[in-house]
């Protein structure tokens, strides 16, 4: 019985090499998490090494694309202000009926439901004007691109490569796909090589 020529194993060998190569690539994508010095060389995972630069880049992109003006317009809109009015009205009512009289007992003889309602209406009318101004001023101080970029950058920079690795492995098949793609592409290359050998 004639022995099988070794080159018939080329697809299997190439597929195995592709799978191993991509597996090693995935390992070095995340590990080592901290820089490790071996002789004269320092090694660190690609993602941990580039994390600060990636965090800065992503934070810049997100901050640039984030609809800050739409959010400011939404939170200062009449609908949003009207949604806050019941709480403001309740606080004003409590102040006029209880706290004001507690602080100034002499006013109790002048305070009536009619007076309280009139004062409440005056305060509410002023609040309707004042709230959007205050909200916009506060939003301008808080909701700006630099502040948003700083928050996002700090958040992304504080996520460890280990956390990212665990999350990706649990929630997406991308790493497995990369491994299997190495196997499939290796097999295809091996088949092409085998065909070239057989045709030569």
mmCIF file with all atom_site columns, C-alpha atoms in Angstrom:
data_model
loop_
_atom_site.group_PDB
_atom_site.id
_atom_site.type_symbol
_atom_site.label_atom_id
_atom_site.label_alt_id
_atom_site.label_comp_id
_atom_site.label_asym_id
_atom_site.label_entity_id
_atom_site.label_seq_id
_atom_site.pdbx_PDB_ins_code
_atom_site.Cartn_x
_atom_site.Cartn_y
_atom_site.Cartn_z
_atom_site.occupancy
_atom_site.B_iso_or_equiv
_atom_site.pdbx_formal_charge
_atom_site.auth_seq_id
_atom_site.auth_comp_id
_atom_site.auth_asym_id
_atom_site.auth_atom_id
_atom_site.pdbx_PDB_model_num
ATOM 1   C CA . UNK A 1 1   ? 0.000   0.000  0.000   1.00 0.00 ? 1   UNK A CA 1
ATOM 2   C CA . UNK A 1 2   ? 1.450   3.266  -1.061  1.00 0.00 ? 2   UNK A CA 1
ATOM 3   C CA . UNK A 1 3   ? 2.185   5.744  1.718   1.00 0.00 ? 3   UNK A CA 1
ATOM 4   C CA . UNK A 1 4   ? 0.179   8.967  1.671   1.00 0.00 ? 4   UNK A CA 1
ATOM 5   C CA . UNK A 1 5   ? 2.302   11.912 0.632   1.00 0.00 ? 5   UNK A CA 1
ATOM 6   C CA . UNK A 1 6   ? 2.918   14.420 3.427   1.00 0.00 ? 6   UNK A CA 1
ATOM 7   C CA . UNK A 1 7   ? 1.570   17.345 1.412   1.00 0.00 ? 7   UNK A CA 1
ATOM 8   C CA . UNK A 1 8   ? -1.971  15.986 1.728   1.00 0.00 ? 8   UNK A CA 1
ATOM 9   C CA . UNK A 1 9   ? -1.737  17.181 5.318   1.00 0.00 ? 9   UNK A CA 1
ATOM 10  C CA . UNK A 1 10  ? -1.112  20.769 4.192   1.00 0.00 ? 10  UNK A CA 1
ATOM 11  C CA . UNK A 1 11  ? -4.746  21.949 4.642   1.00 0.00 ? 11  UNK A CA 1
ATOM 12  C CA . UNK A 1 12  ? -4.864  20.491 8.167   1.00 0.00 ? 12  UNK A CA 1
ATOM 13  C CA . UNK A 1 13  ? -1.449  21.913 9.097   1.00 0.00 ? 13  UNK A CA 1
ATOM 14  C CA . UNK A 1 14  ? -2.275  25.352 7.658   1.00 0.00 ? 14  UNK A CA 1
ATOM 15  C CA . UNK A 1 15  ? -5.649  25.396 9.408   1.00 0.00 ? 15  UNK A CA 1
ATOM 16  C CA . UNK A 1 16  ? -4.036  24.473 12.723  1.00 0.00 ? 16  UNK A CA 1
ATOM 17  C CA . UNK A 1 17  ? -1.377  27.170 12.272  1.00 0.00 ? 17  UNK A CA 1
ATOM 18  C CA . UNK A 1 18  ? -4.075  29.769 11.482  1.00 0.00 ? 18  UNK A CA 1
ATOM 19  C CA . UNK A 1 19  ? -6.090  28.781 14.556  1.00 0.00 ? 19  UNK A CA 1
ATOM 20  C CA . UNK A 1 20  ? -3.013  28.867 16.839  1.00 0.00 ? 20  UNK A CA 1
ATOM 21  C CA . UNK A 1 21  ? -1.830  32.195 15.396  1.00 0.00 ? 21  UNK A CA 1
ATOM 22  C CA . UNK A 1 22  ? -5.200  33.899 15.951  1.00 0.00 ? 22  UNK A CA 1
ATOM 23  C CA . UNK A 1 23  ? -5.493  32.404 19.441  1.00 0.00 ? 23  UNK A CA 1
ATOM 24  C CA . UNK A 1 24  ? -2.068  33.818 20.354  1.00 0.00 ? 24  UNK A CA 1
ATOM 25  C CA . UNK A 1 25  ? -3.100  37.167 18.835  1.00 0.00 ? 25  UNK A CA 1
ATOM 26  C CA . UNK A 1 26  ? -6.220  37.235 21.050  1.00 0.00 ? 26  UNK A CA 1
ATOM 27  C CA . UNK A 1 27  ? -4.123  36.436 24.129  1.00 0.00 ? 27  UNK A CA 1
ATOM 28  C CA . UNK A 1 28  ? -1.689  39.259 23.374  1.00 0.00 ? 28  UNK A CA 1
ATOM 29  C CA . UNK A 1 29  ? -4.589  41.600 22.679  1.00 0.00 ? 29  UNK A CA 1
ATOM 30  C CA . UNK A 1 30  ? -5.434  41.575 26.405  1.00 0.00 ? 30  UNK A CA 1
ATOM 31  C CA . UNK A 1 31  ? -2.427  40.089 28.210  1.00 0.00 ? 31  UNK A CA 1
ATOM 32  C CA . UNK A 1 32  ? -0.264  40.724 30.047  1.00 0.00 ? 32  UNK A CA 1
ATOM 33  C CA . UNK A 1 33  ? -2.419  43.340 31.759  1.00 0.00 ? 33  UNK A CA 1
ATOM 34  C CA . UNK A 1 34  ? 0.611   45.029 33.321  1.00 0.00 ? 34  UNK A CA 1
ATOM 35  C CA . UNK A 1 35  ? 4.017   45.579 31.645  1.00 0.00 ? 35  UNK A CA 1
ATOM 36  C CA . UNK A 1 36  ? 6.307   42.578 32.136  1.00 0.00 ? 36  UNK A CA 1
ATOM 37  C CA . UNK A 1 37  ? 10.035  42.790 31.501  1.00 0.00 ? 37  UNK A CA 1
ATOM 38  C CA . UNK A 1 38  ? 11.753  39.738 30.055  1.00 0.00 ? 38  UNK A CA 1
ATOM 39  C CA . UNK A 1 39  ? 15.510  40.220 29.669  1.00 0.00 ? 39  UNK A CA 1
ATOM 40  C CA . UNK A 1 40  ? 15.785  43.455 27.663  1.00 0.00 ? 40  UNK A CA 1
ATOM 41  C CA . UNK A 1 41  ? 12.215  43.528 26.367  1.00 0.00 ? 41  UNK A CA 1
ATOM 42  C CA . UNK A 1 42  ? 9.032   44.839 27.991  1.00 0.00 ? 42  UNK A CA 1
ATOM 43  C CA . UNK A 1 43  ? 5.763   43.183 27.028  1.00 0.00 ? 43  UNK A CA 1
ATOM 44  C CA . UNK A 1 44  ? 2.201   44.333 27.577  1.00 0.00 ? 44  UNK A CA 1
ATOM 45  C CA . UNK A 1 45  ? -1.126  43.499 25.965  1.00 0.00 ? 45  UNK A CA 1
ATOM 46  C CA . UNK A 1 46  ? -2.052  45.648 22.982  1.00 0.00 ? 46  UNK A CA 1
ATOM 47  C CA . UNK A 1 47  ? -5.259  46.941 24.575  1.00 0.00 ? 47  UNK A CA 1
ATOM 48  C CA . UNK A 1 48  ? -3.789  47.754 28.031  1.00 0.00 ? 48  UNK A CA 1
ATOM 49  C CA . UNK A 1 49  ? -0.824  49.480 26.380  1.00 0.00 ? 49  UNK A CA 1
ATOM 50  C CA . UNK A 1 50  ? -3.022  51.627 24.137  1.00 0.00 ? 50  UNK A CA 1
ATOM 51  C CA . UNK A 1 51  ? -5.858  52.115 26.639  1.00 0.00 ? 51  UNK A CA 1
ATOM 52  C CA . UNK A 1 52  ? -5.176  55.767 27.448  1.00 0.00 ? 52  UNK A CA 1
ATOM 53  C CA . UNK A 1 53  ? -4.840  56.724 23.789  1.00 0.00 ? 53  UNK A CA 1
ATOM 54  C CA . UNK A 1 54  ? -7.980  54.750 22.889  1.00 0.00 ? 54  UNK A CA 1
ATOM 55  C CA . UNK A 1 55  ? -9.922  56.267 25.802  1.00 0.00 ? 55  UNK A CA 1
ATOM 56  C CA . UNK A 1 56  ? -8.899  59.762 24.729  1.00 0.00 ? 56  UNK A CA 1
ATOM 57  C CA . UNK A 1 57  ? -9.814  59.112 21.096  1.00 0.00 ? 57  UNK A CA 1
ATOM 58  C CA . UNK A 1 58  ? -13.189 57.551 21.914  1.00 0.00 ? 58  UNK A CA 1
ATOM 59  C CA . UNK A 1 59  ? -13.997 60.311 24.402  1.00 0.00 ? 59  UNK A CA 1
ATOM 60  C CA . UNK A 1 60  ? -13.238 62.940 21.755  1.00 0.00 ? 60  UNK A CA 1
ATOM 61  C CA . UNK A 1 61  ? -15.430 61.222 19.145  1.00 0.00 ? 61  UNK A CA 1
ATOM 62  C CA . UNK A 1 62  ? -18.353 60.704 21.547  1.00 0.00 ? 62  UNK A CA 1
ATOM 63  C CA . UNK A 1 63  ? -18.152 64.262 22.905  1.00 0.00 ? 63  UNK A CA 1
ATOM 64  C CA . UNK A 1 64  ? -18.115 65.680 19.366  1.00 0.00 ? 64  UNK A CA 1
ATOM 65  C CA . UNK A 1 65  ? -21.117 63.608 18.274  1.00 0.00 ? 65  UNK A CA 1
ATOM 66  C CA . UNK A 1 66  ? -23.123 63.874 21.504  1.00 0.00 ? 66  UNK A CA 1
ATOM 67  C CA . UNK A 1 67  ? -26.270 66.022 20.997  1.00 0.00 ? 67  UNK A CA 1
ATOM 68  C CA . UNK A 1 68  ? -25.612 68.462 23.854  1.00 0.00 ? 68  UNK A CA 1
ATOM 69  C CA . UNK A 1 69  ? -27.741 71.249 22.375  1.00 0.00 ? 69  UNK A CA 1
ATOM 70  C CA . UNK A 1 70  ? -30.705 68.895 21.977  1.00 0.00 ? 70  UNK A CA 1
ATOM 71  C CA . UNK A 1 71  ? -30.394 67.833 25.615  1.00 0.00 ? 71  UNK A CA 1
ATOM 72  C CA . UNK A 1 72  ? -30.182 71.445 26.801  1.00 0.00 ? 72  UNK A CA 1
ATOM 73  C CA . UNK A 1 73  ? -33.262 72.326 24.749  1.00 0.00 ? 73  UNK A CA 1
ATOM 74  C CA . UNK A 1 74  ? -35.130 69.309 26.124  1.00 0.00 ? 74  UNK A CA 1
ATOM 75  C CA . UNK A 1 75  ? -34.429 69.916 29.821  1.00 0.00 ? 75  UNK A CA 1
ATOM 76  C CA . UNK A 1 76  ? -35.287 73.629 29.545  1.00 0.00 ? 76  UNK A CA 1
ATOM 77  C CA . UNK A 1 77  ? -38.401 73.109 27.402  1.00 0.00 ? 77  UNK A CA 1
ATOM 78  C CA . UNK A 1 78  ? -41.843 74.214 28.667  1.00 0.00 ? 78  UNK A CA 1
ATOM 79  C CA . UNK A 1 79  ? -42.815 70.544 29.043  1.00 0.00 ? 79  UNK A CA 1
ATOM 80  C CA . UNK A 1 80  ? -39.858 69.836 31.345  1.00 0.00 ? 80  UNK A CA 1
ATOM 81  C CA . UNK A 1 81  ? -40.484 73.001 33.369  1.00 0.00 ? 81  UNK A CA 1
ATOM 82  C CA . UNK A 1 82  ? -44.185 72.137 33.720  1.00 0.00 ? 82  UNK A CA 1
ATOM 83  C CA . UNK A 1 83  ? -43.217 68.674 34.953  1.00 0.00 ? 83  UNK A CA 1
ATOM 84  C CA . UNK A 1 84  ? -41.250 70.324 37.794  1.00 0.00 ? 84  UNK A CA 1
ATOM 85  C CA . UNK A 1 85  ? -43.998 72.745 38.799  1.00 0.00 ? 85  UNK A CA 1
ATOM 86  C CA . UNK A 1 86  ? -46.055 70.375 41.021  1.00 0.00 ? 86  UNK A CA 1
ATOM 87  C CA . UNK A 1 87  ? -43.019 69.758 43.248  1.00 0.00 ? 87  UNK A CA 1
ATOM 88  C CA . UNK A 1 88  ? -42.235 73.493 43.318  1.00 0.00 ? 88  UNK A CA 1
ATOM 89  C CA . UNK A 1 89  ? -45.856 74.334 44.115  1.00 0.00 ? 89  UNK A CA 1
ATOM 90  C CA . UNK A 1 90  ? -45.927 71.795 46.950  1.00 0.00 ? 90  UNK A CA 1
ATOM 91  C CA . UNK A 1 91  ? -42.708 73.230 48.421  1.00 0.00 ? 91  UNK A CA 1
ATOM 92  C CA . UNK A 1 92  ? -44.048 76.803 48.202  1.00 0.00 ? 92  UNK A CA 1
ATOM 93  C CA . UNK A 1 93  ? -47.327 75.773 49.847  1.00 0.00 ? 93  UNK A CA 1
ATOM 94  C CA . UNK A 1 94  ? -45.463 74.071 52.691  1.00 0.00 ? 94  UNK A CA 1
ATOM 95  C CA . UNK A 1 95  ? -43.252 77.129 53.132  1.00 0.00 ? 95  UNK A CA 1
ATOM 96  C CA . UNK A 1 96  ? -46.148 79.615 53.247  1.00 0.00 ? 96  UNK A CA 1
ATOM 97  C CA . UNK A 1 97  ? -48.374 77.524 55.523  1.00 0.00 ? 97  UNK A CA 1
ATOM 98  C CA . UNK A 1 98  ? -45.782 76.169 57.954  1.00 0.00 ? 98  UNK A CA 1
ATOM 99  C CA . UNK A 1 99  ? -42.222 77.382 57.791  1.00 0.00 ? 99  UNK A CA 1
ATOM 100 C CA . UNK A 1 100 ? -42.979 81.076 57.283  1.00 0.00 ? 100 UNK A CA 1
ATOM 101 C CA . UNK A 1 101 ? -45.404 81.112 60.213  1.00 0.00 ? 101 UNK A CA 1
ATOM 102 C CA . UNK A 1 102 ? -42.934 79.173 62.373  1.00 0.00 ? 102 UNK A CA 1
ATOM 103 C CA . UNK A 1 103 ? -40.230 81.732 61.668  1.00 0.00 ? 103 UNK A CA 1
ATOM 104 C CA . UNK A 1 104 ? -42.568 84.724 61.980  1.00 0.00 ? 104 UNK A CA 1
ATOM 105 C CA . UNK A 1 105 ? -45.542 83.786 64.231  1.00 0.00 ? 105 UNK A CA 1
ATOM 106 C CA . UNK A 1 106 ? -47.051 87.277 63.955  1.00 0.00 ? 106 UNK A CA 1
ATOM 107 C CA . UNK A 1 107 ? -47.887 86.600 60.318  1.00 0.00 ? 107 UNK A CA 1
ATOM 108 C CA . UNK A 1 108 ? -50.300 83.814 61.264  1.00 0.00 ? 108 UNK A CA 1
ATOM 109 C CA . UNK A 1 109 ? -53.114 86.328 61.793  1.00 0.00 ? 109 UNK A CA 1
ATOM 110 C CA . UNK A 1 110 ? -52.706 87.610 58.228  1.00 0.00 ? 110 UNK A CA 1
ATOM 111 C CA . UNK A 1 111 ? -52.157 84.312 56.425  1.00 0.00 ? 111 UNK A CA 1
ATOM 112 C CA . UNK A 1 112 ? -55.274 82.879 54.785  1.00 0.00 ? 112 UNK A CA 1
ATOM 113 C CA . UNK A 1 113 ? -55.938 80.327 52.066  1.00 0.00 ? 113 UNK A CA 1
ATOM 114 C CA . UNK A 1 114 ? -56.744 83.089 49.625  1.00 0.00 ? 114 UNK A CA 1
ATOM 115 C CA . UNK A 1 115 ? -53.486 84.926 50.346  1.00 0.00 ? 115 UNK A CA 1
ATOM 116 C CA . UNK A 1 116 ? -51.488 81.710 50.140  1.00 0.00 ? 116 UNK A CA 1
ATOM 117 C CA . UNK A 1 117 ? -53.017 80.838 46.768  1.00 0.00 ? 117 UNK A CA 1
ATOM 118 C CA . UNK A 1 118 ? -52.362 84.329 45.420  1.00 0.00 ? 118 UNK A CA 1
ATOM 119 C CA . UNK A 1 119 ? -48.739 84.247 46.585  1.00 0.00 ? 119 UNK A CA 1
ATOM 120 C CA . UNK A 1 120 ? -48.343 80.757 45.176  1.00 0.00 ? 120 UNK A CA 1
ATOM 121 C CA . UNK A 1 121 ? -49.575 81.872 41.773  1.00 0.00 ? 121 UNK A CA 1
ATOM 122 C CA . UNK A 1 122 ? -47.141 84.800 41.804  1.00 0.00 ? 122 UNK A CA 1
ATOM 123 C CA . UNK A 1 123 ? -44.233 82.532 42.726  1.00 0.00 ? 123 UNK A CA 1
ATOM 124 C CA . UNK A 1 124 ? -45.208 79.914 40.129  1.00 0.00 ? 124 UNK A CA 1
ATOM 125 C CA . UNK A 1 125 ? -45.403 82.556 37.382  1.00 0.00 ? 125 UNK A CA 1
ATOM 126 C CA . UNK A 1 126 ? -41.907 83.746 38.311  1.00 0.00 ? 126 UNK A CA 1
ATOM 127 C CA . UNK A 1 127 ? -40.604 80.183 38.488  1.00 0.00 ? 127 UNK A CA 1
ATOM 128 C CA . UNK A 1 128 ? -41.866 79.509 34.956  1.00 0.00 ? 128 UNK A CA 1
ATOM 129 C CA . UNK A 1 129 ? -39.652 82.367 33.770  1.00 0.00 ? 129 UNK A CA 1
ATOM 130 C CA . UNK A 1 130 ? -36.736 81.674 36.105  1.00 0.00 ? 130 UNK A CA 1
ATOM 131 C CA . UNK A 1 131 ? -36.410 77.887 35.716  1.00 0.00 ? 131 UNK A CA 1
ATOM 132 C CA . UNK A 1 132 ? -35.418 77.845 32.003  1.00 0.00 ? 132 UNK A CA 1
ATOM 133 C CA . UNK A 1 133 ? -32.822 80.569 32.640  1.00 0.00 ? 133 UNK A CA 1
ATOM 134 C CA . UNK A 1 134 ? -31.331 78.723 35.618  1.00 0.00 ? 134 UNK A CA 1
ATOM 135 C CA . UNK A 1 135 ? -31.417 75.365 33.837  1.00 0.00 ? 135 UNK A CA 1
ATOM 136 C CA . UNK A 1 136 ? -29.679 76.782 30.757  1.00 0.00 ? 136 UNK A CA 1
ATOM 137 C CA . UNK A 1 137 ? -27.040 78.484 32.869  1.00 0.00 ? 137 UNK A CA 1
ATOM 138 C CA . UNK A 1 138 ? -26.413 75.304 34.844  1.00 0.00 ? 138 UNK A CA 1
ATOM 139 C CA . UNK A 1 139 ? -26.403 73.205 31.665  1.00 0.00 ? 139 UNK A CA 1
ATOM 140 C CA . UNK A 1 140 ? -23.854 75.522 30.035  1.00 0.00 ? 140 UNK A CA 1
ATOM 141 C CA . UNK A 1 141 ? -21.522 74.970 32.988  1.00 0.00 ? 141 UNK A CA 1
ATOM 142 C CA . UNK A 1 142 ? -22.024 71.209 33.160  1.00 0.00 ? 142 UNK A CA 1
ATOM 143 C CA . UNK A 1 143 ? -23.011 70.076 29.669  1.00 0.00 ? 143 UNK A CA 1
ATOM 144 C CA . UNK A 1 144 ? -20.098 71.149 27.524  1.00 0.00 ? 144 UNK A CA 1
ATOM 145 C CA . UNK A 1 145 ? -17.869 69.107 25.251  1.00 0.00 ? 145 UNK A CA 1
ATOM 146 C CA . UNK A 1 146 ? -14.738 69.366 27.398  1.00 0.00 ? 146 UNK A CA 1
ATOM 147 C CA . UNK A 1 147 ? -16.548 68.315 30.585  1.00 0.00 ? 147 UNK A CA 1
ATOM 148 C CA . UNK A 1 148 ? -18.252 65.440 28.772  1.00 0.00 ? 148 UNK A CA 1
ATOM 149 C CA . UNK A 1 149 ? -14.964 64.357 27.191  1.00 0.00 ? 149 UNK A CA 1
ATOM 150 C CA . UNK A 1 150 ? -13.272 64.375 30.604  1.00 0.00 ? 150 UNK A CA 1
ATOM 151 C CA . UNK A 1 151 ? -16.026 62.247 32.179  1.00 0.00 ? 151 UNK A CA 1
ATOM 152 C CA . UNK A 1 152 ? -15.992 59.702 29.338  1.00 0.00 ? 152 UNK A CA 1
ATOM 153 C CA . UNK A 1 153 ? -12.182 59.566 29.256  1.00 0.00 ? 153 UNK A CA 1
ATOM 154 C CA . UNK A 1 154 ? -11.954 58.931 33.007  1.00 0.00 ? 154 UNK A CA 1
ATOM 155 C CA . UNK A 1 155 ? -14.643 56.253 32.815  1.00 0.00 ? 155 UNK A CA 1
ATOM 156 C CA . UNK A 1 156 ? -13.032 54.411 29.890  1.00 0.00 ? 156 UNK A CA 1
ATOM 157 C CA . UNK A 1 157 ? -9.554  54.749 31.352  1.00 0.00 ? 157 UNK A CA 1
ATOM 158 C CA . UNK A 1 158 ? -10.671 53.187 34.639  1.00 0.00 ? 158 UNK A CA 1
ATOM 159 C CA . UNK A 1 159 ? -12.068 50.080 32.950  1.00 0.00 ? 159 UNK A CA 1
ATOM 160 C CA . UNK A 1 160 ? -9.437  47.356 33.151  1.00 0.00 ? 160 UNK A CA 1
ATOM 161 C CA . UNK A 1 161 ? -8.430  45.219 30.189  1.00 0.00 ? 161 UNK A CA 1
ATOM 162 C CA . UNK A 1 162 ? -9.481  42.201 32.246  1.00 0.00 ? 162 UNK A CA 1
ATOM 163 C CA . UNK A 1 163 ? -13.021 43.608 32.597  1.00 0.00 ? 163 UNK A CA 1
ATOM 164 C CA . UNK A 1 164 ? -13.201 44.264 28.858  1.00 0.00 ? 164 UNK A CA 1
ATOM 165 C CA . UNK A 1 165 ? -11.947 40.743 28.104  1.00 0.00 ? 165 UNK A CA 1
ATOM 166 C CA . UNK A 1 166 ? -14.531 39.149 30.419  1.00 0.00 ? 166 UNK A CA 1
ATOM 167 C CA . UNK A 1 167 ? -17.332 41.292 28.971  1.00 0.00 ? 167 UNK A CA 1
ATOM 168 C CA . UNK A 1 168 ? -16.424 40.468 25.360  1.00 0.00 ? 168 UNK A CA 1
ATOM 169 C CA . UNK A 1 169 ? -16.154 36.734 26.092  1.00 0.00 ? 169 UNK A CA 1
ATOM 170 C CA . UNK A 1 170 ? -19.537 36.710 27.845  1.00 0.00 ? 170 UNK A CA 1
ATOM 171 C CA . UNK A 1 171 ? -21.508 38.948 25.496  1.00 0.00 ? 171 UNK A CA 1
ATOM 172 C CA . UNK A 1 172 ? -20.113 38.546 21.995  1.00 0.00 ? 172 UNK A CA 1
ATOM 173 C CA . UNK A 1 173 ? -18.773 35.650 19.895  1.00 0.00 ? 173 UNK A CA 1
ATOM 174 C CA . UNK A 1 174 ? -16.203 37.869 18.168  1.00 0.00 ? 174 UNK A CA 1
ATOM 175 C CA . UNK A 1 175 ? -13.165 36.190 19.776  1.00 0.00 ? 175 UNK A CA 1
ATOM 176 C CA . UNK A 1 176 ? -14.399 32.725 18.806  1.00 0.00 ? 176 UNK A CA 1
ATOM 177 C CA . UNK A 1 177 ? -15.105 33.996 15.295  1.00 0.00 ? 177 UNK A CA 1
ATOM 178 C CA . UNK A 1 178 ? -11.518 35.264 15.033  1.00 0.00 ? 178 UNK A CA 1
ATOM 179 C CA . UNK A 1 179 ? -10.198 31.858 16.141  1.00 0.00 ? 179 UNK A CA 1
ATOM 180 C CA . UNK A 1 180 ? -12.384 29.934 13.690  1.00 0.00 ? 180 UNK A CA 1
ATOM 181 C CA . UNK A 1 181 ? -11.573 32.385 10.915  1.00 0.00 ? 181 UNK A CA 1
ATOM 182 C CA . UNK A 1 182 ? -7.900  31.554 11.476  1.00 0.00 ? 182 UNK A CA 1
ATOM 183 C CA . UNK A 1 183 ? -8.736  27.861 11.106  1.00 0.00 ? 183 UNK A CA 1
ATOM 184 C CA . UNK A 1 184 ? -10.901 28.306 7.989   1.00 0.00 ? 184 UNK A CA 1
ATOM 185 C CA . UNK A 1 185 ? -8.509  30.712 6.247   1.00 0.00 ? 185 UNK A CA 1
ATOM 186 C CA . UNK A 1 186 ? -5.610  28.376 7.074   1.00 0.00 ? 186 UNK A CA 1
ATOM 187 C CA . UNK A 1 187 ? -7.505  25.418 5.591   1.00 0.00 ? 187 UNK A CA 1
ATOM 188 C CA . UNK A 1 188 ? -8.239  27.383 2.419   1.00 0.00 ? 188 UNK A CA 1
ATOM 189 C CA . UNK A 1 189 ? -4.594  28.393 2.056   1.00 0.00 ? 189 UNK A CA 1
ATOM 190 C CA . UNK A 1 190 ? -3.583  24.774 2.617   1.00 0.00 ? 190 UNK A CA 1
ATOM 191 C CA . UNK A 1 191 ? -6.026  23.577 -0.054  1.00 0.00 ? 191 UNK A CA 1
ATOM 192 C CA . UNK A 1 192 ? -4.632  26.118 -2.534  1.00 0.00 ? 192 UNK A CA 1
ATOM 193 C CA . UNK A 1 193 ? -1.072  25.007 -1.741  1.00 0.00 ? 193 UNK A CA 1
ATOM 194 C CA . UNK A 1 194 ? -2.060  21.354 -2.169  1.00 0.00 ? 194 UNK A CA 1
ATOM 195 C CA . UNK A 1 195 ? -3.692  22.084 -5.530  1.00 0.00 ? 195 UNK A CA 1
ATOM 196 C CA . UNK A 1 196 ? -0.573  23.908 -6.721  1.00 0.00 ? 196 UNK A CA 1
ATOM 197 C CA . UNK A 1 197 ? 1.617   20.961 -5.692  1.00 0.00 ? 197 UNK A CA 1
ATOM 198 C CA . UNK A 1 198 ? -0.655  18.420 -7.396  1.00 0.00 ? 198 UNK A CA 1
ATOM 199 C CA . UNK A 1 199 ? -0.816  20.504 -10.568 1.00 0.00 ? 199 UNK A CA 1
ATOM 200 C CA . UNK A 1 200 ? 2.931   21.067 -10.740 1.00 0.00 ? 200 UNK A CA 1
#
